[in-house]
Each structure stands twice: as structure tokens, then as C-alpha cells.
CSV table of C-alpha atoms in Angstrom, one decimal:
chain,number,residue,atom,x,y,z
T,1,MET,CA,-5.5,-17.2,-42.2
T,2,SER,CA,-2.1,-17.7,-44.1
T,3,LEU,CA,-0.1,-20.6,-43.5
T,4,ALA,CA,1.8,-18.2,-41.6
T,5,GLN,CA,-0.4,-16.5,-39.7
T,6,GLN,CA,-1.4,-20.3,-38.0
T,7,ARG,CA,1.6,-21.0,-37.4
T,8,GLU,CA,2.5,-18.4,-35.7
T,9,CYS,CA,-0.9,-18.5,-33.3
T,10,LYS,CA,0.3,-22.3,-33.1
T,11,SER,CA,3.2,-21.0,-31.5
T,12,SER,CA,2.2,-18.5,-29.8
T,13,ASP,CA,-0.9,-20.7,-28.1
T,14,ASP,CA,2.4,-23.4,-27.3
T,15,VAL,CA,4.6,-20.8,-26.0
T,16,LEU,CA,1.1,-19.8,-23.3
T,17,ALA,CA,0.5,-23.2,-23.2
T,18,SER,CA,4.0,-23.8,-21.8
T,19,TYR,CA,3.8,-21.1,-19.2
T,20,MET,CA,-0.1,-22.1,-18.0
T,21,ASN,CA,1.2,-25.6,-17.5
T,22,LYS,CA,1.0,-26.2,-13.0
T,23,ASP,CA,4.5,-26.5,-12.9
T,24,LYS,CA,5.2,-23.3,-14.4
T,25,LEU,CA,3.4,-20.7,-13.3
T,26,TYR,CA,3.3,-20.3,-9.2
T,27,ILE,CA,1.2,-17.1,-7.2
T,28,HIS,CA,3.3,-15.8,-4.1
T,29,TYR,CA,1.4,-13.7,-1.7
T,30,GLN,CA,2.5,-10.2,0.2
T,31,PRO,CA,1.4,-8.8,3.0
T,32,ILE,CA,-1.5,-5.3,3.4
T,33,VAL,CA,-0.7,-4.9,6.9
T,34,ASP,CA,-3.1,-2.6,9.7
T,35,LEU,CA,-0.8,-1.3,12.0
T,36,HIS,CA,-4.1,0.5,13.8
T,37,LYS,CA,-5.3,-3.4,13.8
T,38,GLU,CA,-1.8,-5.2,14.3
T,39,SER,CA,-2.9,-7.1,12.1
T,40,VAL,CA,-2.4,-8.6,8.4
T,41,ILE,CA,-5.8,-7.7,6.0
T,42,GLY,CA,-4.8,-9.2,2.7
T,43,TYR,CA,-2.7,-10.5,0.3
T,44,GLU,CA,-1.7,-9.5,-3.2
T,45,ALA,CA,-1.4,-12.4,-5.6
T,46,LEU,CA,1.9,-11.8,-7.4
T,47,THR,CA,2.5,-13.8,-10.3
T,48,ARG,CA,6.0,-16.2,-9.9
T,49,PHE,CA,7.7,-18.1,-12.8
T,50,PRO,CA,11.3,-20.2,-13.0
T,51,PRO,CA,13.6,-17.7,-14.9
T,52,SER,CA,13.0,-18.5,-18.9
T,53,ALA,CA,14.6,-18.0,-21.9
T,54,TYR,CA,10.7,-16.2,-23.5
T,55,PHE,CA,10.4,-13.7,-20.5
T,56,LYS,CA,12.2,-12.2,-17.9
T,57,SER,CA,9.9,-11.4,-15.9
T,58,PRO,CA,5.3,-11.4,-15.7
T,59,VAL,CA,4.7,-8.5,-17.0
T,60,GLU,CA,6.3,-9.4,-20.3
T,61,LEU,CA,4.6,-12.3,-20.4
T,62,PHE,CA,0.9,-10.5,-19.9
T,63,GLN,CA,1.7,-8.2,-22.3
T,64,PHE,CA,2.4,-10.9,-24.8
T,65,ALA,CA,-0.9,-12.2,-23.8
T,66,ASP,CA,-2.6,-9.4,-24.7
T,67,GLN,CA,-0.9,-8.4,-28.0
T,68,THR,CA,-1.6,-12.2,-28.9
T,69,ASN,CA,-5.3,-11.7,-28.1
T,70,ARG,CA,-4.7,-14.0,-24.5
T,71,LEU,CA,-5.0,-11.7,-21.6
T,72,PHE,CA,-8.5,-13.1,-21.2
T,73,GLN,CA,-7.4,-16.6,-20.7
T,74,LEU,CA,-3.9,-16.1,-18.7
T,75,GLU,CA,-5.3,-13.4,-16.5
T,76,LYS,CA,-8.5,-16.3,-15.4
T,77,HIS,CA,-6.2,-18.8,-14.9
T,78,THR,CA,-3.3,-17.5,-12.6
T,79,ARG,CA,-6.7,-15.8,-11.3
T,80,GLU,CA,-7.8,-19.2,-10.4
T,81,LEU,CA,-4.6,-20.2,-9.0
T,82,ALA,CA,-4.8,-17.9,-6.8
T,83,ILE,CA,-7.8,-18.1,-5.3
T,84,ASP,CA,-7.2,-21.5,-4.9
T,85,SER,CA,-3.6,-21.0,-3.5
T,86,ILE,CA,-4.9,-18.8,-0.5
T,87,ILE,CA,-8.7,-20.8,0.3
T,88,PRO,CA,-6.4,-22.3,3.1
T,89,HIS,CA,-5.1,-19.6,4.7
T,90,LEU,CA,-7.1,-16.8,3.8
T,91,GLN,CA,-8.7,-15.4,7.0
T,92,GLU,CA,-12.2,-14.7,7.3
T,93,ARG,CA,-12.3,-11.0,7.4
T,94,GLN,CA,-9.3,-11.3,5.5
T,95,GLN,CA,-9.2,-9.8,1.3
T,96,LEU,CA,-7.4,-11.3,-1.7
T,97,TRP,CA,-5.9,-8.7,-4.0
T,98,VAL,CA,-5.7,-9.8,-7.8
T,99,ASN,CA,-4.5,-8.1,-10.5
T,100,LEU,CA,-7.0,-6.1,-13.0
T,101,THR,CA,-6.1,-5.4,-16.7
T,102,PRO,CA,-8.2,-3.3,-18.0
T,103,ASN,CA,-7.4,-3.8,-21.8
T,104,VAL,CA,-8.9,-7.9,-20.4
T,105,ILE,CA,-12.0,-6.5,-22.1
T,106,HIS,CA,-11.0,-6.0,-25.7
T,107,ASP,CA,-9.7,-9.6,-25.3
T,108,ASP,CA,-12.3,-11.5,-28.0
T,109,SER,CA,-12.8,-14.7,-25.1
T,110,PHE,CA,-13.7,-11.8,-22.3
T,111,THR,CA,-16.4,-13.1,-20.7
T,112,PRO,CA,-17.3,-11.1,-17.3
T,113,GLY,CA,-18.9,-13.2,-14.0
T,114,PHE,CA,-15.9,-16.3,-14.0
T,115,THR,CA,-14.4,-15.3,-10.9
T,116,HIS,CA,-17.9,-15.5,-9.5
T,117,THR,CA,-18.1,-18.5,-10.3
T,118,ILE,CA,-14.8,-19.4,-9.0
T,119,LEU,CA,-16.0,-19.0,-6.0
T,120,LYS,CA,-19.1,-20.8,-5.2
T,121,ASN,CA,-17.7,-23.5,-3.6
T,122,THR,CA,-14.2,-21.5,-2.2
T,123,GLY,CA,-16.1,-20.8,0.7
T,124,LEU,CA,-15.0,-17.1,0.0
T,125,ASN,CA,-17.3,-13.9,-0.3
T,126,PRO,CA,-16.6,-11.8,-3.2
T,127,ASP,CA,-16.1,-8.8,-0.5
T,128,GLN,CA,-13.2,-10.6,-0.1
T,129,ILE,CA,-11.7,-10.2,-3.4
T,130,VAL,CA,-9.7,-6.4,-4.4
T,131,PHE,CA,-9.7,-6.1,-8.6
T,132,GLU,CA,-6.4,-4.0,-8.5
T,133,ILE,CA,-5.5,-1.8,-11.6
T,134,THR,CA,-1.8,-0.5,-12.1
T,135,GLU,CA,-2.0,3.4,-12.7
T,136,HIS,CA,1.1,2.2,-15.6
T,137,SER,CA,-2.1,0.4,-17.4
T,138,ALA,CA,-3.6,2.6,-20.5
T,139,ILE,CA,-7.4,2.9,-20.1
T,140,SER,CA,-8.6,3.8,-23.7
T,141,ASP,CA,-12.5,2.9,-23.0
T,142,TYR,CA,-13.4,4.7,-19.7
T,143,GLN,CA,-17.2,3.9,-20.2
T,144,SER,CA,-16.4,0.4,-21.3
T,145,PHE,CA,-14.0,-0.2,-18.1
T,146,ARG,CA,-16.4,1.9,-15.8
T,147,LYS,CA,-19.7,-0.3,-16.7
T,148,LEU,CA,-17.5,-4.0,-16.0
T,149,LEU,CA,-16.2,-2.0,-12.7
T,150,GLU,CA,-19.8,-1.3,-11.7
T,151,HIS,CA,-20.9,-4.7,-12.7
T,152,TYR,CA,-18.1,-5.7,-10.4
T,153,ARG,CA,-19.4,-4.2,-7.6
T,154,LYS,CA,-22.9,-5.1,-8.3
T,155,GLN,CA,-21.9,-8.3,-7.5
T,156,GLY,CA,-20.2,-7.4,-4.1
T,157,PHE,CA,-16.5,-6.8,-5.2
T,158,LYS,CA,-13.6,-3.5,-3.8
T,159,VAL,CA,-11.4,-1.8,-6.7
T,160,ALA,CA,-8.1,-0.4,-6.1
T,161,ILE,CA,-5.5,1.6,-7.9
T,162,ASP,CA,-2.2,0.5,-8.2
T,163,ASP,CA,1.4,2.7,-8.1
T,164,VAL,CA,-1.0,6.3,-7.9
T,165,GLY,CA,1.4,8.3,-9.0
T,166,ALA,CA,3.4,6.5,-10.9
T,167,GLY,CA,2.9,8.5,-13.8
T,168,TYR,CA,0.6,11.5,-15.4
T,169,SER,CA,-2.7,9.3,-15.7
T,170,SER,CA,-3.6,8.8,-12.0
T,171,LEU,CA,-6.0,11.8,-11.3
T,172,GLN,CA,-7.8,10.9,-13.7
T,173,MET,CA,-8.2,7.3,-13.6
T,174,ILE,CA,-8.7,8.2,-9.6
T,175,SER,CA,-11.7,10.6,-10.5
T,176,GLU,CA,-12.8,8.6,-13.0
T,177,LEU,CA,-13.4,4.7,-11.2
T,178,LYS,CA,-13.4,5.8,-7.8
T,179,PRO,CA,-11.6,3.1,-6.2
T,180,ASP,CA,-12.5,2.0,-3.2
T,181,TYR,CA,-8.7,1.7,-2.4
T,182,MET,CA,-5.7,3.9,-3.4
T,183,LYS,CA,-2.2,2.0,-3.4
T,184,ILE,CA,0.6,4.9,-3.1
T,185,ASP,CA,3.8,4.6,-5.2
T,186,ARG,CA,7.0,3.0,-3.6
T,187,SER,CA,8.1,6.3,-5.4
T,188,LEU,CA,6.6,8.4,-2.7
T,189,ILE,CA,7.1,5.6,0.1
T,190,THR,CA,10.9,5.7,0.1
T,191,HIS,CA,12.8,8.4,1.8
T,192,ILE,CA,8.7,10.3,2.7
T,193,ASN,CA,10.7,10.8,6.3
T,194,GLN,CA,13.6,12.6,4.7
T,195,PHE,CA,11.7,14.6,1.9
T,196,ARG,CA,9.2,17.3,2.4
T,197,GLU,CA,8.0,16.7,-1.1
T,198,LYS,CA,7.3,13.9,-0.7
T,199,GLN,CA,5.4,14.0,2.3
T,200,TYR,CA,3.5,17.1,0.6
T,201,MET,CA,2.6,14.5,-2.7
T,202,VAL,CA,1.3,12.0,-0.2
T,203,GLU,CA,-0.8,14.6,1.9
T,204,ALA,CA,-2.7,15.4,-1.1
T,205,LEU,CA,-3.5,12.3,-2.3
T,206,GLN,CA,-5.0,11.5,1.6
T,207,GLN,CA,-7.4,14.6,0.8
T,208,ILE,CA,-8.5,13.4,-2.1
T,209,GLY,CA,-8.9,9.7,-0.5
T,210,LYS,CA,-11.0,11.2,2.2
T,211,LYS,CA,-13.6,13.4,0.1
T,212,LEU,CA,-13.6,10.3,-2.6
T,213,GLY,CA,-14.0,7.6,0.9
T,214,SER,CA,-11.0,5.4,-0.2
T,215,GLY,CA,-8.5,3.7,2.2
T,216,ILE,CA,-5.1,4.9,1.3
T,217,ILE,CA,-2.2,2.0,1.2
T,218,ALA,CA,1.9,3.3,1.4
T,219,GLU,CA,3.4,0.7,-1.1
T,220,GLY,CA,7.0,-0.3,-0.5
T,221,VAL,CA,8.1,0.2,2.7
T,222,GLU,CA,11.8,-1.2,3.9
T,223,THR,CA,12.5,1.3,6.5
T,224,ASP,CA,11.7,2.4,10.5
T,225,GLY,CA,12.3,5.4,9.7
T,226,GLU,CA,9.7,5.4,6.6
T,227,CYS,CA,7.2,3.2,8.1
T,228,LEU,CA,7.3,5.4,11.7
T,229,HIS,CA,6.4,8.9,9.5
T,230,LEU,CA,3.8,7.5,7.5
T,231,ILE,CA,2.2,6.6,10.9
T,232,GLN,CA,2.5,10.2,12.0
T,233,MET,CA,1.5,11.4,8.7
T,234,GLY,CA,-2.3,9.2,9.5
T,235,ILE,CA,-1.1,6.0,7.0
T,236,SER,CA,-1.7,2.9,8.8
T,237,LEU,CA,-2.1,0.5,5.7
T,238,MET,CA,1.1,-0.4,4.0
T,239,GLN,CA,2.8,-2.6,2.4
T,240,GLY,CA,6.5,-3.6,1.8
T,241,TYR,CA,9.8,-5.5,2.8
T,242,TYR,CA,10.0,-4.0,5.9
T,243,PHE,CA,7.1,-6.5,6.9
T,244,ALA,CA,7.4,-9.5,4.3
T,245,LYS,CA,8.6,-10.4,1.2
T,246,PRO,CA,6.3,-11.8,-1.4
T,247,ASP,CA,6.3,-15.6,-0.5
T,248,TYR,CA,4.3,-18.9,-0.2
T,249,PRO,CA,2.4,-20.1,2.2
T,250,PRO,CA,1.3,-16.5,3.0
T,251,PRO,CA,3.7,-14.3,5.3
T,252,PRO,CA,2.3,-13.6,8.5
T,253,LEU,CA,2.7,-10.2,9.8
T,254,PRO,CA,5.8,-11.6,12.3
T,255,LYS,CA,5.8,-10.7,16.1
T,256,SER,CA,8.7,-9.1,16.1
T,257,ILE,CA,7.3,-6.4,13.5
T,258,SER,CA,4.3,-5.6,15.7
T,259,GLU,CA,5.6,-6.0,19.3
T,260,GLN,CA,8.5,-3.3,17.2
T,261,VAL,CA,6.2,-1.3,15.5
T,262,LYS,CA,3.8,-1.0,18.7
T,263,LEU,CA,7.2,0.3,20.8
T,264,GLN,CA,8.2,2.9,17.9
T,265,GLY,CA,4.7,4.1,18.0
T,266,TYR,CA,4.1,4.7,22.0
T,267,SER,CA,7.8,6.1,21.7
T,268,GLN,CA,6.3,8.8,18.3
T,269,MET,CA,4.0,10.0,20.7
T,270,PHE,CA,6.4,11.5,22.5
T,271,PRO,CA,9.2,13.1,20.6
T,272,LEU,CA,10.9,15.3,22.6
T,273,LYS,CA,12.5,14.6,26.5
T,274,ILE,CA,12.9,17.2,28.8
T,275,ASP,CA,16.0,16.8,31.5
T,276,GLU,CA,17.9,19.3,34.3
T,277,ARG,CA,20.6,19.8,31.1
T,278,THR,CA,18.0,20.9,28.7
T,279,THR,CA,17.8,24.8,27.5
T,280,PHE,CA,15.7,27.5,26.1
T,281,SER,CA,18.3,27.3,23.9
T,282,GLU,CA,17.9,23.4,22.5
T,283,LEU,CA,13.7,24.0,22.8
T,284,MET,CA,14.1,27.0,20.3
T,285,THR,CA,16.7,24.5,17.8
T,286,TRP,CA,14.2,21.5,18.4
T,287,ILE,CA,11.2,22.9,17.8
T,288,SER,CA,12.3,25.0,14.3
T,289,THR,CA,13.3,21.7,13.5
T,290,TYR,CA,10.9,19.8,14.2
T,291,MET,CA,8.5,18.6,12.0
T,292,GLY,CA,5.7,16.7,12.8
T,293,SER,CA,2.5,17.2,14.5
T,294,TYR,CA,1.4,19.0,17.8
T,295,ASP,CA,-2.2,17.8,18.3
T,296,ASN,CA,-2.0,14.6,20.8
T,297,TYR,CA,1.7,14.7,21.2
T,298,PHE,CA,3.8,15.1,24.2
T,299,ALA,CA,7.4,16.2,25.7
T,300,LEU,CA,8.4,13.6,28.7
T,301,ILE,CA,9.7,15.4,31.2
T,302,GLN,CA,11.6,14.1,33.3
T,303,GLY,CA,10.3,13.0,36.9
T,304,LYS,CA,8.1,14.8,36.3
T,305,GLY,CA,5.2,13.1,33.7
T,306,VAL,CA,4.5,15.1,30.3
T,307,LEU,CA,3.5,18.2,28.5
T,308,PRO,CA,1.7,18.5,25.4
T,309,LEU,CA,3.8,19.7,22.6
T,310,THR,CA,1.3,23.1,22.2
T,311,GLU,CA,1.9,23.9,26.0
T,312,VAL,CA,6.0,23.1,25.5
T,313,VAL,CA,5.6,26.2,22.3
T,314,ARG,CA,3.7,28.3,25.0
T,315,PHE,CA,6.1,28.3,27.5
T,316,VAL,CA,9.4,29.0,25.2
T,317,VAL,CA,8.4,31.5,24.4
T,318,SER,CA,6.6,32.9,27.3
T,319,HIS,CA,10.6,33.1,28.2
T,320,SER,CA,12.3,33.4,24.6
T,321,THR,CA,14.7,36.1,26.3
T,322,LYS,CA,16.4,32.8,28.3
T,323,THR,CA,18.1,31.3,25.3
T,324,LYS,CA,21.4,29.9,27.5
T,325,GLU,CA,19.5,29.6,30.4
T,326,THR,CA,18.8,25.8,31.6
T,327,VAL,CA,14.4,25.1,31.8
T,328,TRP,CA,14.7,23.1,34.7
T,329,SER,CA,13.9,26.2,37.0
T,330,HIS,CA,11.4,27.4,35.6
T,331,LEU,CA,9.4,24.5,34.1
T,332,ARG,CA,8.7,23.9,38.0
T,333,SER,CA,7.1,27.4,38.2
T,334,TRP,CA,4.9,26.0,34.7
T,335,PHE,CA,3.6,23.0,36.5
T,336,THR,CA,2.8,24.5,39.1
């Protein structure tokens, strides 16, 4: 090794060592929630550090570690930090989600098994750890990486693919790795309630997940409309600022959000309300613009109860010539 190379290695060692100081790197956690169970099922560990002259983001730090053949050293450090920090807060049935960079297997110092060793004295079980592989990661050797994942799975660990739908390699990565979870990228989730094209894409991923037995998680949920539409599509696992920003200690599911989702979920079952002034024309317009499901959804009939939406459609079709009339008198006879 030349003197210049020795200086470069020493310099990169010094830089990385400074970031692995306990006062420099820290972990924030963002909850992953299950709205059907109204609970937090796990936390994603996110590496953070104060503003730096060297790197603008953790992504740049990990890229630097990869380029200098120190990726395993950095990943091991951050994973130990994430596990140590979460122990007082992680409940028995909750999971910790940690990043796994595919390129780590090419690091000269890489040795599998260190995560299992870390867990021995923590009280955590391997099935509480989910290795999260970003879709942006380039996997040059699927055969070797699959073997690594098989090793982890035999120990009880779970595997997730992050950012699904953000790049061109999603389908190959899904088919090759057969993940336990697929996290749908926020680019498909943002304003999903307003764009049918995004809905079609997410529906397709739902079908793939169903065939493979993979759980579907929506990332980047930020609004009521997005949350409600995802519930309507049958997606209950979500993550995003709508629930909590990354923080430490790990943030719980806010009670106000839990109560709000419960109320919204209830009201979502009754997307249509009919009263004495409702006309057939208004019902026809509503049916033509309604984008939700008809199965297990109802119309609230003022003072009379509920009517399945499928029955509402039959009712309107059977009175298709009465567009300008109110529905009330005809609806009474329909009920009797």
C-alpha cells in the first residue's frame, strides 16, 4: 500500500470513527401502526446525526462507508445502537425494523450472525427483528444475498422490502427475495385518494402480496384522505407523519389519532346519507361518481335505519324514470 493510500485510509478511518462516537450518531424511531388493532406493531430505526461538514444525510454517510469498505463496521454499530436504545420501550409483540444494505456481503470484514449474538442478552427474540432492504439498493449478486437471507430466516428473523414502487427493480427484488413485508413507497401513497392510477398500482401490489403471503405497509401517510382511502382498500398497516414523526423515546400511537381513525372508519361504512329531500337525480349522480366498494357498506336512511349500497343501486335502477322526484315516498314502500 502506497503512502498516499495509507493516508487516505487513515483519513477515512478518522472520519468514520468520529461519526461512530456515541455523542455523534443517534437513533430515532417511527411507529408502524395496525389500524385494525389500533396499536403500534413496530418501530423503524432511523440513523440521525447533527449537522456536519462531511455529510448532509445518513445516506451519504453509508455511501461513504460502502466506498471505503467499512459498511459492515458502520451497519453493525448502528444496529447495536438501535437494539440497545429500543430495549426499554419495545413491547413483547412489537418488532424493530433495521436496515440491511445488500452490499454489506461484499465488505471484507462481514461475518453473519452478529445480530443473533447481540440479542442473546437483551430479552428480544429474532422474530421481533425485521431486516429492511431498500428498493433503491442495487443487488448485484442475488444468489449470495438470498443465501444470507435464508440464514437470517432460519434464525427467525423477518425480511421486508422498502420503497416498493419507487424504482424499476421492484418486481425482480420481490420475486427473488419473497419478503415477509412489502412497504409501498410514499410516491404511490401521496394523494392516493385523488388519483385512480395510484390506486390501480397499489391494488396490483396488494394482489402480489396476497399471492406471496407478504404483508402490505403503506409508507408516507400524511392526511385523513389518504388514511381513509387506504382503509377502504383493505390496507391497515401504515407509517407516516399522520401518526408520528421519528423521535426518541419511540412515540406511541396518539390517543386522539386512534379515536379519530375509529370514528372515521365507522363513518366510512356509511358513505351515503338519504333524507326527505334526496332526489333520484342526486342518487344517480352519487352512484356515478362513487369510487369505493359496495360490499359491506351502507346508506344511512334518516329515521329508518340502514340500507346496503347494493340495495340502493337496485332501488335507483327500478325507479330510473323518476329522476326529478324525491325518493322518500318510494323508499318507504321499498322498506315495507
